Tab-separated table of C-alpha atoms in Angstrom:
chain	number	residue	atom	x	y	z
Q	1	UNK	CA	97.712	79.172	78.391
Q	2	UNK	CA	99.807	80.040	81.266
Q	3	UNK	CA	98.317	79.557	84.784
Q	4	UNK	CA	98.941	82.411	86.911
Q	5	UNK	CA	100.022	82.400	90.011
Q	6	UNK	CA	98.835	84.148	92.538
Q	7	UNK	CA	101.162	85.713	95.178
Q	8	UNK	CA	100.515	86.218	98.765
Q	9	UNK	CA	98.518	89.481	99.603
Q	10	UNK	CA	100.658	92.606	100.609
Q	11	UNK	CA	103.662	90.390	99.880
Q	12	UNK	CA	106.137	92.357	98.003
Q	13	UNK	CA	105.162	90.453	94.618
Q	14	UNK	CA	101.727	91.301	94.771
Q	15	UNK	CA	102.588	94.873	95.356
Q	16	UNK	CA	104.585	95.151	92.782
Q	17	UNK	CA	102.141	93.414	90.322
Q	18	UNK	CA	99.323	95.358	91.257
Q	19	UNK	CA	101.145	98.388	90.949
Q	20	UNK	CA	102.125	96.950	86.867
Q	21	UNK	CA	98.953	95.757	85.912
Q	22	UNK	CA	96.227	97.762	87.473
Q	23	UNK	CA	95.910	101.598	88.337
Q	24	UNK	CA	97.651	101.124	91.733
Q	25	UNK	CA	97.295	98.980	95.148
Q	26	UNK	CA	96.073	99.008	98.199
Q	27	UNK	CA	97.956	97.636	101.333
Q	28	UNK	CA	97.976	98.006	105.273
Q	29	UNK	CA	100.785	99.463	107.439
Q	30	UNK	CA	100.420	98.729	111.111
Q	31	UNK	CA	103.612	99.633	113.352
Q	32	UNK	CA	105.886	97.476	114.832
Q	33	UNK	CA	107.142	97.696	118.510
Q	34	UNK	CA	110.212	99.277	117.331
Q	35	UNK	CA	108.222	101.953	115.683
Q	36	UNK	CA	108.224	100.579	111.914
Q	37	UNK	CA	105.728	100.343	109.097
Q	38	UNK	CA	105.464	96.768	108.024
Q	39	UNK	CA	102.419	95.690	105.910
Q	40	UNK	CA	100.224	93.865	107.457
Q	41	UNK	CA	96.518	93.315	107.346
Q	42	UNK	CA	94.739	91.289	110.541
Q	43	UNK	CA	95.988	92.771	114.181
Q	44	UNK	CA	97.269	89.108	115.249
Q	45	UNK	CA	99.526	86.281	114.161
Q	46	UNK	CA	99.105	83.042	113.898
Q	47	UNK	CA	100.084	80.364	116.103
Q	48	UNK	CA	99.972	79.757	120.112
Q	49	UNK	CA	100.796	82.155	122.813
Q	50	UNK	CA	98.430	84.853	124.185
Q	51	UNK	CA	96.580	87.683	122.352
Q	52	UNK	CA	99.057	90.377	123.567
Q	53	UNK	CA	102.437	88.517	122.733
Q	54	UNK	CA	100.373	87.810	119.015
Q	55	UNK	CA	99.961	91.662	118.284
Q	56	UNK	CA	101.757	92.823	115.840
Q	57	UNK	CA	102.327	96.217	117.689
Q	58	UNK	CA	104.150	94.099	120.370
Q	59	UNK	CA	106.032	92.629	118.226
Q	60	UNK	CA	109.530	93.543	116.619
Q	61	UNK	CA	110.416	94.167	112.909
Q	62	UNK	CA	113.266	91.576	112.971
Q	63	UNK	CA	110.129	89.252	114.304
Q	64	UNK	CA	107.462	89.972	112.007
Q	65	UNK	CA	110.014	90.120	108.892
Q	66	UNK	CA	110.894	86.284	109.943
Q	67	UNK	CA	107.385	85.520	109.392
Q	68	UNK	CA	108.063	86.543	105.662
Q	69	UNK	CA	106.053	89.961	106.439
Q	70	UNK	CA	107.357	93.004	104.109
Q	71	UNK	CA	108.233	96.379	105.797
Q	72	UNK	CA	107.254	99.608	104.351
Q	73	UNK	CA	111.186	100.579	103.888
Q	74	UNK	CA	111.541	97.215	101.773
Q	75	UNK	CA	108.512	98.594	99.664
Q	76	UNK	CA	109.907	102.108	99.182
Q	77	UNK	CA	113.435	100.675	98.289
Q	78	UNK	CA	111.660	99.330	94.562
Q	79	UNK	CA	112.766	101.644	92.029
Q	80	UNK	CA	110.308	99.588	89.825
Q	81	UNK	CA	107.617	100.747	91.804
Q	82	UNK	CA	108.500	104.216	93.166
Q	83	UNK	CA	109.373	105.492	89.893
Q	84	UNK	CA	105.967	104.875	87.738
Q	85	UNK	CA	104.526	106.436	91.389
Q	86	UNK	CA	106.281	109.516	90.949
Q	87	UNK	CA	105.515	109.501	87.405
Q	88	UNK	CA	102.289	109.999	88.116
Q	89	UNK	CA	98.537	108.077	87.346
Q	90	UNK	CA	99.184	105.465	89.944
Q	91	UNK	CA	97.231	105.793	93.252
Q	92	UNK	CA	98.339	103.866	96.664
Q	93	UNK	CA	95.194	103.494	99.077
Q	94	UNK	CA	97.177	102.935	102.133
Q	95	UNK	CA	94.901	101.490	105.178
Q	96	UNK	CA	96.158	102.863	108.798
Q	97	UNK	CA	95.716	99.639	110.863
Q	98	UNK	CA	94.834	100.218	114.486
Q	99	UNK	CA	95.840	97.772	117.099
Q	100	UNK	CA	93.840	94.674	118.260
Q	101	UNK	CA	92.892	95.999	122.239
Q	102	UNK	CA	95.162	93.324	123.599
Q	103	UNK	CA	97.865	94.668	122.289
Q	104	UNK	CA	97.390	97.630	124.653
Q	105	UNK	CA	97.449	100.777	123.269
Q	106	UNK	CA	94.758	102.580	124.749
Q	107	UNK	CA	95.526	105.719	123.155
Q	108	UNK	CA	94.405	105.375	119.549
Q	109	UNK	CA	94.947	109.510	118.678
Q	110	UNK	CA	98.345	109.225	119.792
Q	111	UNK	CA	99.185	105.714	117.514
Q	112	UNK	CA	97.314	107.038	114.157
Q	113	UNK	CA	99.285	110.534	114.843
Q	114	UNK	CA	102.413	108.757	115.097
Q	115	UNK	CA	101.385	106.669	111.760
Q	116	UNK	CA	101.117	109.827	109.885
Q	117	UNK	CA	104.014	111.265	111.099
Q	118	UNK	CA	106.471	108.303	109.892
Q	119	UNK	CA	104.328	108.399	106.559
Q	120	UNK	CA	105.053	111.704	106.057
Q	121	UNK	CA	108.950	111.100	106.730
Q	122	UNK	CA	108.709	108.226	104.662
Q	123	UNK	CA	107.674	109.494	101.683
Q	124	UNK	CA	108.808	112.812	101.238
Q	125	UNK	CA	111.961	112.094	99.664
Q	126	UNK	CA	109.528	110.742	96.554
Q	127	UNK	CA	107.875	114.191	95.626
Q	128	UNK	CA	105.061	111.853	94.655
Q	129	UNK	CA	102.217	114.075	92.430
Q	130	UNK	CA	98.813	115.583	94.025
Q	131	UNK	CA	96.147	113.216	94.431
Q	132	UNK	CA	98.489	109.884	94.445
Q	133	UNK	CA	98.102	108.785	97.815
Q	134	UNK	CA	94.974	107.973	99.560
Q	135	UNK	CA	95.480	106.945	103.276
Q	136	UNK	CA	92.143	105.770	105.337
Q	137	UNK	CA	90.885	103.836	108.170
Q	138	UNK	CA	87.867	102.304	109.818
Q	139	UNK	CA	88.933	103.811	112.861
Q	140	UNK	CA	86.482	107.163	113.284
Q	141	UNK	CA	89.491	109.562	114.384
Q	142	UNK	CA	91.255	109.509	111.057
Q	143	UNK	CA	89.989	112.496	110.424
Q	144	UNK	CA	90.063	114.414	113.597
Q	145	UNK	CA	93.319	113.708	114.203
Q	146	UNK	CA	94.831	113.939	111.121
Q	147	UNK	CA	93.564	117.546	111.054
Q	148	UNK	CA	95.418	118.483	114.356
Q	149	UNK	CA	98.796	117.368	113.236
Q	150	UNK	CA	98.161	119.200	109.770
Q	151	UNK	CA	98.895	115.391	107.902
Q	152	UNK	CA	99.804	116.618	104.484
Q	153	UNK	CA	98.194	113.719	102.808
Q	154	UNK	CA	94.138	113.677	102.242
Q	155	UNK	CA	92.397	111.367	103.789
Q	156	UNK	CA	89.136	109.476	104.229
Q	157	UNK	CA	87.024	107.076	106.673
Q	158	UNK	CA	85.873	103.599	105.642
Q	159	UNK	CA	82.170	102.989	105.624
Q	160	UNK	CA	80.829	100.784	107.374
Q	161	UNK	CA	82.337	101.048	110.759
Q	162	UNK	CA	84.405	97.467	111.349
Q	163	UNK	CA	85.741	97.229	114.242
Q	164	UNK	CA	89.519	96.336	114.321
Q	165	UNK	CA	89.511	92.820	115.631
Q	166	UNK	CA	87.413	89.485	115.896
Q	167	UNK	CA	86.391	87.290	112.686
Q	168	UNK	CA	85.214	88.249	109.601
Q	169	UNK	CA	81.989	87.045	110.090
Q	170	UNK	CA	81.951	89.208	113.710
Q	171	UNK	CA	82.953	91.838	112.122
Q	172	UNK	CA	80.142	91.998	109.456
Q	173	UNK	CA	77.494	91.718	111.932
Q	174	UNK	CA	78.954	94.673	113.795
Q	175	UNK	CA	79.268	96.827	110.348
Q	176	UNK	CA	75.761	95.454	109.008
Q	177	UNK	CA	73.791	98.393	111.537
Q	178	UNK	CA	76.149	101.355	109.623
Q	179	UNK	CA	73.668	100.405	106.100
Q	180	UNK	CA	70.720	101.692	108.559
Q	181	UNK	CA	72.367	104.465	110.584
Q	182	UNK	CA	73.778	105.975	107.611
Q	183	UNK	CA	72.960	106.749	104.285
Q	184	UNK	CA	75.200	107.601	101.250
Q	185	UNK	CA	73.909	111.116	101.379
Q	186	UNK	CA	74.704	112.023	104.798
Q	187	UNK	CA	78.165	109.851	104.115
Q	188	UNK	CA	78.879	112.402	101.728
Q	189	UNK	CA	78.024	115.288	103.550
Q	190	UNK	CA	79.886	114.306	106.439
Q	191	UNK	CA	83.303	113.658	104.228
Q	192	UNK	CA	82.689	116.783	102.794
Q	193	UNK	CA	82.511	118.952	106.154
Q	194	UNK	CA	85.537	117.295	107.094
Q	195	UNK	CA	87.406	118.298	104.196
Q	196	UNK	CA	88.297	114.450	102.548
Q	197	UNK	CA	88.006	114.307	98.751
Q	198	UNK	CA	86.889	110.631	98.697
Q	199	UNK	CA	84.424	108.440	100.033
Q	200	UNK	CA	85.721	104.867	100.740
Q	201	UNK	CA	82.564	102.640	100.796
Q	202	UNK	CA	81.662	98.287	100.664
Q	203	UNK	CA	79.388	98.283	97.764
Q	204	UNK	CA	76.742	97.210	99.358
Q	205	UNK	CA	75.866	100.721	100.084
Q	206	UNK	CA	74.845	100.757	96.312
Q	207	UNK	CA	74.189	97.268	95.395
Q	208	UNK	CA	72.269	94.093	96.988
Q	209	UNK	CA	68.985	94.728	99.698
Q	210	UNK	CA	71.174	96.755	102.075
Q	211	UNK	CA	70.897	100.224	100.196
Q	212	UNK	CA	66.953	100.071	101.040
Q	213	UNK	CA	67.789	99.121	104.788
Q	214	UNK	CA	67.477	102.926	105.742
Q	215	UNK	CA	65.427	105.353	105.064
Q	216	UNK	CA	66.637	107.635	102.700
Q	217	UNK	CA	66.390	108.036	99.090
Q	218	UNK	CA	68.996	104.922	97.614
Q	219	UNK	CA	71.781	105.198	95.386
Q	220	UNK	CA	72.840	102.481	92.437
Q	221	UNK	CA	75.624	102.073	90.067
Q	222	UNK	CA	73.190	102.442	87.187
Q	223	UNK	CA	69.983	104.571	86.195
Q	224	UNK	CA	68.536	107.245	88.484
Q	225	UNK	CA	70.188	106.252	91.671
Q	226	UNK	CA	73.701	106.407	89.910
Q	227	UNK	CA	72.696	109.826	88.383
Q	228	UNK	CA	71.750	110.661	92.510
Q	229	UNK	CA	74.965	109.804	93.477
Q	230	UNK	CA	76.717	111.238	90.868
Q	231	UNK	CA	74.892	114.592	91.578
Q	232	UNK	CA	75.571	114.307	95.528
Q	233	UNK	CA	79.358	113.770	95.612
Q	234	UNK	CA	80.480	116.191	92.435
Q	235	UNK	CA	83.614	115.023	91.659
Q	236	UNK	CA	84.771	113.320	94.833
Q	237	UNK	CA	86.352	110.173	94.590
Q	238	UNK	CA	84.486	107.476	95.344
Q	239	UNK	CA	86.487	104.023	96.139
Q	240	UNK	CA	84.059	100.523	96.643
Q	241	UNK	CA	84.937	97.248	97.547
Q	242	UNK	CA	84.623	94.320	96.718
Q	243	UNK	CA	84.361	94.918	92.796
Q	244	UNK	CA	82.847	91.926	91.472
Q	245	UNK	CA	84.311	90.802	87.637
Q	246	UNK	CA	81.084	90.906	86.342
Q	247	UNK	CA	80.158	94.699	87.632
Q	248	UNK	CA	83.731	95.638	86.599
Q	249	UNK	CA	82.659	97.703	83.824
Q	250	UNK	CA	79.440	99.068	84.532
Q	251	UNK	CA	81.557	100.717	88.120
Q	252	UNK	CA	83.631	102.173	85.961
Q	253	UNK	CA	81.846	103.994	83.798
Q	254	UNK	CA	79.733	105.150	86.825
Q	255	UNK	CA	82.858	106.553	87.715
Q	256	UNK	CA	83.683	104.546	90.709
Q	257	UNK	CA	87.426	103.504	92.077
Q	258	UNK	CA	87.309	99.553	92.491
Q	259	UNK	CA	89.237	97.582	95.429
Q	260	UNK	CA	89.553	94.998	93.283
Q	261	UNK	CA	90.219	91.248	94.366
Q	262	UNK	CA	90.493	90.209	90.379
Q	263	UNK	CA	94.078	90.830	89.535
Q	264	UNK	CA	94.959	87.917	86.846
Q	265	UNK	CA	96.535	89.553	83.832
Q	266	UNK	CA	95.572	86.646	81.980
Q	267	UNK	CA	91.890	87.906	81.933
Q	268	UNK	CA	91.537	89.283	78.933
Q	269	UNK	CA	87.519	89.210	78.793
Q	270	UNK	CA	84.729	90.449	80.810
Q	271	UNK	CA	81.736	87.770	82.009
Q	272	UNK	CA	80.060	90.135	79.126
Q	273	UNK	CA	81.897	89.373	76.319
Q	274	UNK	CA	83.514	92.580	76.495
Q	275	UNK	CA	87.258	92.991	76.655
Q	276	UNK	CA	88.800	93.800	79.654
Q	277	UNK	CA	91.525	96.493	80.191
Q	278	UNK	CA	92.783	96.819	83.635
Q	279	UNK	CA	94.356	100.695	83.417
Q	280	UNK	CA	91.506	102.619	82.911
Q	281	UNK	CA	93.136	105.982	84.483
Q	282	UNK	CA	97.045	105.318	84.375
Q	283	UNK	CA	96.914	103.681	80.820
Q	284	UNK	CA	93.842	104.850	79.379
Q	285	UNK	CA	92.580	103.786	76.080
Q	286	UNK	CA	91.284	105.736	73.234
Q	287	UNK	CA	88.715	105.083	70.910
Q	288	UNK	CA	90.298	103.346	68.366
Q	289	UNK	CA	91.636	100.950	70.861
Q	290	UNK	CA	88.763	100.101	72.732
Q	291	UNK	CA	86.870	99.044	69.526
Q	292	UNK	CA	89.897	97.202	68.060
Q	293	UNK	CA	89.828	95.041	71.378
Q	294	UNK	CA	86.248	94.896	71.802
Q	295	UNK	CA	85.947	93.369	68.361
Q	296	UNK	CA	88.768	90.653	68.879
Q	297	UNK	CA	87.754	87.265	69.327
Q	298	UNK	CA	88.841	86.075	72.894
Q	299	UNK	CA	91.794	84.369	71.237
Q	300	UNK	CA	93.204	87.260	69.843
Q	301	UNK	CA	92.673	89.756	73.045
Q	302	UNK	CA	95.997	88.404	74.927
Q	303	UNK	CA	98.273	89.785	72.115
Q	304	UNK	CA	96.312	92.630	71.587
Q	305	UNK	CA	96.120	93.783	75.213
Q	306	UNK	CA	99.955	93.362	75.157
Q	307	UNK	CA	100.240	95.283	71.931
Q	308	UNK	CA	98.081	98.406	73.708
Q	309	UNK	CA	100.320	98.100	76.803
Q	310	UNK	CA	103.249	98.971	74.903
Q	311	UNK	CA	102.119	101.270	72.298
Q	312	UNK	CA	99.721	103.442	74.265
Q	313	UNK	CA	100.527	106.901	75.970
Q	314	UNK	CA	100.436	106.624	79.763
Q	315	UNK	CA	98.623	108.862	82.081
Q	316	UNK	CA	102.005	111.146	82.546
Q	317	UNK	CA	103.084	110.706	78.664
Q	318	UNK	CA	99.551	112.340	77.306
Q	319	UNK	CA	99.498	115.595	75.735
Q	320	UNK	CA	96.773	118.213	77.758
Q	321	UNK	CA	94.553	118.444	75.127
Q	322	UNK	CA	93.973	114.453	75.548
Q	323	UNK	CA	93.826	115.026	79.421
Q	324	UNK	CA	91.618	117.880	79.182
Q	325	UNK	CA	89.113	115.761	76.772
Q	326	UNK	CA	89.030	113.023	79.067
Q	327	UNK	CA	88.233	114.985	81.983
Q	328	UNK	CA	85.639	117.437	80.363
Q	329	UNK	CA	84.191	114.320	79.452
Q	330	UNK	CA	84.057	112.409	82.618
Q	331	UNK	CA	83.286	116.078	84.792
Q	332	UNK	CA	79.974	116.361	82.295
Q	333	UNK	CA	79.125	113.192	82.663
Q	334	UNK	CA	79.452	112.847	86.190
Q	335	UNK	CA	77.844	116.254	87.546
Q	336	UNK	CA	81.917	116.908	88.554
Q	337	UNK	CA	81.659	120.337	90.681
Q	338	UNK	CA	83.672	123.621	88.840
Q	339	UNK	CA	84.467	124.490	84.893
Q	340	UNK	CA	86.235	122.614	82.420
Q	341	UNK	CA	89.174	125.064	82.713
Q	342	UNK	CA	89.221	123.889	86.626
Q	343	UNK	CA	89.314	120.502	85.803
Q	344	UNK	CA	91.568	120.367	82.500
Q	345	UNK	CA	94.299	122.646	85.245
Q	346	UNK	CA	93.844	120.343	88.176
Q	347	UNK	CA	94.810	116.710	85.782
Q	348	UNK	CA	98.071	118.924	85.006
Q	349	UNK	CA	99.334	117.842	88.568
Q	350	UNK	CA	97.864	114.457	88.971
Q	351	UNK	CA	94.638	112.410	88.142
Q	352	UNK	CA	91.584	113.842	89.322
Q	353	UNK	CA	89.967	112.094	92.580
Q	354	UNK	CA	86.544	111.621	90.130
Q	355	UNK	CA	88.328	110.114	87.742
Q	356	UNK	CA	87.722	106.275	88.418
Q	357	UNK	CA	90.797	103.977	88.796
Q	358	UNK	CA	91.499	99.899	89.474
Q	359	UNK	CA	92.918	99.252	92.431
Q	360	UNK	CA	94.712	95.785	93.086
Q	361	UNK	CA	93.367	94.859	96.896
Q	362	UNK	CA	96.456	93.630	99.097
Q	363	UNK	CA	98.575	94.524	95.833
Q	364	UNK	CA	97.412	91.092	93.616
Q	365	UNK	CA	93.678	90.348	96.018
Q	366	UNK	CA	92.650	89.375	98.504
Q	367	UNK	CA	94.156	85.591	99.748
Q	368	UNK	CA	93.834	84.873	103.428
C-alpha cells in the first residue's frame, strides 16, 4: 500500500488536495505589507529578530513567498481548483487572520474592512455559486463590520473567542471561559440576529465535560441533545472542529460540517468498520453505493471507492429530482426551517448551508 504523504498545511498541494478529495478546504489569508492575501495561519514567523519585524503584516509578499508561503493570487491562478469551485458543491471556509498586536495595527475595523474588500475584488471574476464561500474569524467585529461595508459574502464568528496571538496552550486557557459564558443556544440566537447562516463552533461545545460547564440545557451530536440542536438552528450551517475519525460519521449524519484534520485518501475505513467516503455533499452517494461499499471487505474498498469516484454524479451533474430528495430528506430530518419547495429551489443555486460537508483543515490538516 502506498504511504501518503502529507503536504504542508495551506501549502498549495494541500489546497489543492483537499479541494479533490474532500467537500472543500479551509485556509487563512492574512495581508501582507504591500496589501496582499497570502495564506498564512500563526501572526509570526519563525526565526530571530523582534515581534514587529516577525509579523506577517510587516512583512512583504516577495518576503513571505521566499519563505515558501502561497499567495492568494497563486491559489486563484489553479484552473484545477477554480473550476470544480465554480461548478458548484465545493465550499472554501476562508479564516480572516487579524494581526499579532506587535505588528501594530491598532485599527482592527479598518484591516478586516480592507480584507473584505480585496476578497471581494478577488473573486468576482469567478461567479462562484450561492452558499460556496464561508469567510469567518475569531475576531468579534466580523460581523459588525462586514455589515457596514455591505461584504457580499456571508459570514460567521468562531466560537470560542481565541485571541489572535500567544501559544496554543495560552490560547485555550483564554477560550476555555467562552464554554461557561455562552451556550449553544444563545450562540445561535446571536448568529441569527446578526444575519450569518452558520455557526462555526470547537466541538467541545457538544462533546467532552465542557457542554455541562454552563448552565443551560446541553446539546450532543446524538439522542435528545442532537434533536435540541437540530431544532434550535433550523437549517443553519453548523461547521465543528476538530472532527475526530472515529465521530466522522455519526457528525455527519447529525448534519454537521467537519474541519477535518484526517485527509489521507488512502483511508478507506472508518474505526467502525464502516466504509468511509470523504464527499458526502459534492459527491454524494446513493443507496446502492453506500451498501455496495459498506459490504466490501477492507481489501476491496480502495478500488471500489475509486470506482464510485468516477462513476458517480457530482453535486452540479445531479438531476433536481435527486437534489430535491436529498434535501427533503435531510430538511425533515433535521427540523430545517421552510417547505420542501423552499428547499428543493434554494439547492438549484448551490448546496444548502444545512446540508453537512467535509472540510480539509489547512487544505490536507492540520501540520504545524
Amino acid at each position: 500500500m502506498t504511504v501518503w504523504d502529507q503536504p504542508k498545511e495551506n501549502s498549495l498541494a494541500a489546497l489543492l488536495h483537499g479541494m479533490q478529495f474532500a467537500d472543500g478546504i479551509e485556509f487563512d489569508l492574512r495581508l501582507s505589507s504591500d496589501g496582499e492575501f497570502v495564506v498564512y495561519h500563526n501572526e509570526l514567523v519563525p526565526g530571530e529578530g523582534g515581534k514587529f519585524e516577525r509579523s506577517i503584516e510587516r512583512m512583504s509578499t516577495s518576503e513571505i513567498r521566499s519563505l515558501g508561503t502561497v499567495t492568494f493570487d497563486e491559489l486563484l491562478s489553479q484552473g484545477v481548483l477554480t473550476d470544480v469551485w465554480h461548478a458548484g458543491g465545493k465550499t472554501a471556509n476562508i479564516e480572516f487572520k487579524v494581526p499579532h498586536p506587535a505588528a501594530q495595527i491598532d485599527d482592527v475595523d479598518a484591516h478586516l474592512s480592507a480584507m473584505m474588500g480585496l476578497l471581494e475584488e478577488s473573486l468576482d471574476p469567478f461567479d462562484l455559486p450561492d452558499r460556496s464561500a464561508l469567510v469567518y474569524s475569531f475576531s468579534p467585529r466580523i460581523g459588525p463590520v462586514a455589515k457596514s461595508v455591505g461584504f457580499g459574502l456571508p459570514v460567521t464568528r468562531l466560537s470560542p473567542y481565541l485571541r489572535p496571538w500567544g501559544s496554543y496552550r495560552i490560547k485555550r486557557l483564554v477560550g476555555t471561559p467562552g464554554f461557561v459564558l455562552s451556550t449553544v443556544t444563545g450562540l445561535i440566537k446571536e448568529h441569527r440576529e446578526e444575519g450569518m447562516p452558520a455557526i462555526a463552533m470547537a466541538l467541545q461545545y457538544l462533546q467532552g465535560w465542557e457542554r455541562f460547564a454552563h448552565p443551560g440545557t446541553p446539546m450532543a451530536i446524538s439522542g435528545g441533545g442532537l434533536e435540541r440542536l437540530n431544532r434550535a438552528r433550523a437549517g443553519m450551517g453548523l461547521h465543528v472542529w476538530p472532527a475526530p475519525l472515529e465521530l466522522e460519521a455519526s457528525m455527519l449524519e447529525a448534519g454537521i460540517s467537519l474541519i477535518s484534520d484526517h485527509m489521507d485518501p488512502s483511508v478507506f475505513s472508518l474505526p467502525d468498520g464502516k466504509a468511509r467516503w470523504m464527499r458526502p455533499a459534492s459527491q454524494p452517494l446513493d443507496d446502492e453505493w453506500r451498501g455496495r461499499l459498506d459490504g466490501a471487505s477492507d481489501s476491496e474498498r480502495g478500488d471500489l471507492i475509486r470506482e464510485a469516484g468516477e462513476s458517480l454524479p457530482t453535486w452540479p451533474e445531479l438531476g433536481s429530482n435527486r437534489k430535491r430528495e436529498m434535501v427533503t430528506e435531510q430538511g425533515h430530518r433535521m427540523f430545517w426551517a421552510g417547505s420542501e419547495d423552499k428547499w428543493a429551489a434554494e439547492a438549484e443555486n448551490g448546496l444548502p448551508w444545512g446540508s453537512p460537508r467535509l472540510i480539509g483543515h489547512r487544505g490536507a490538516g492540520d501540520t504545524d
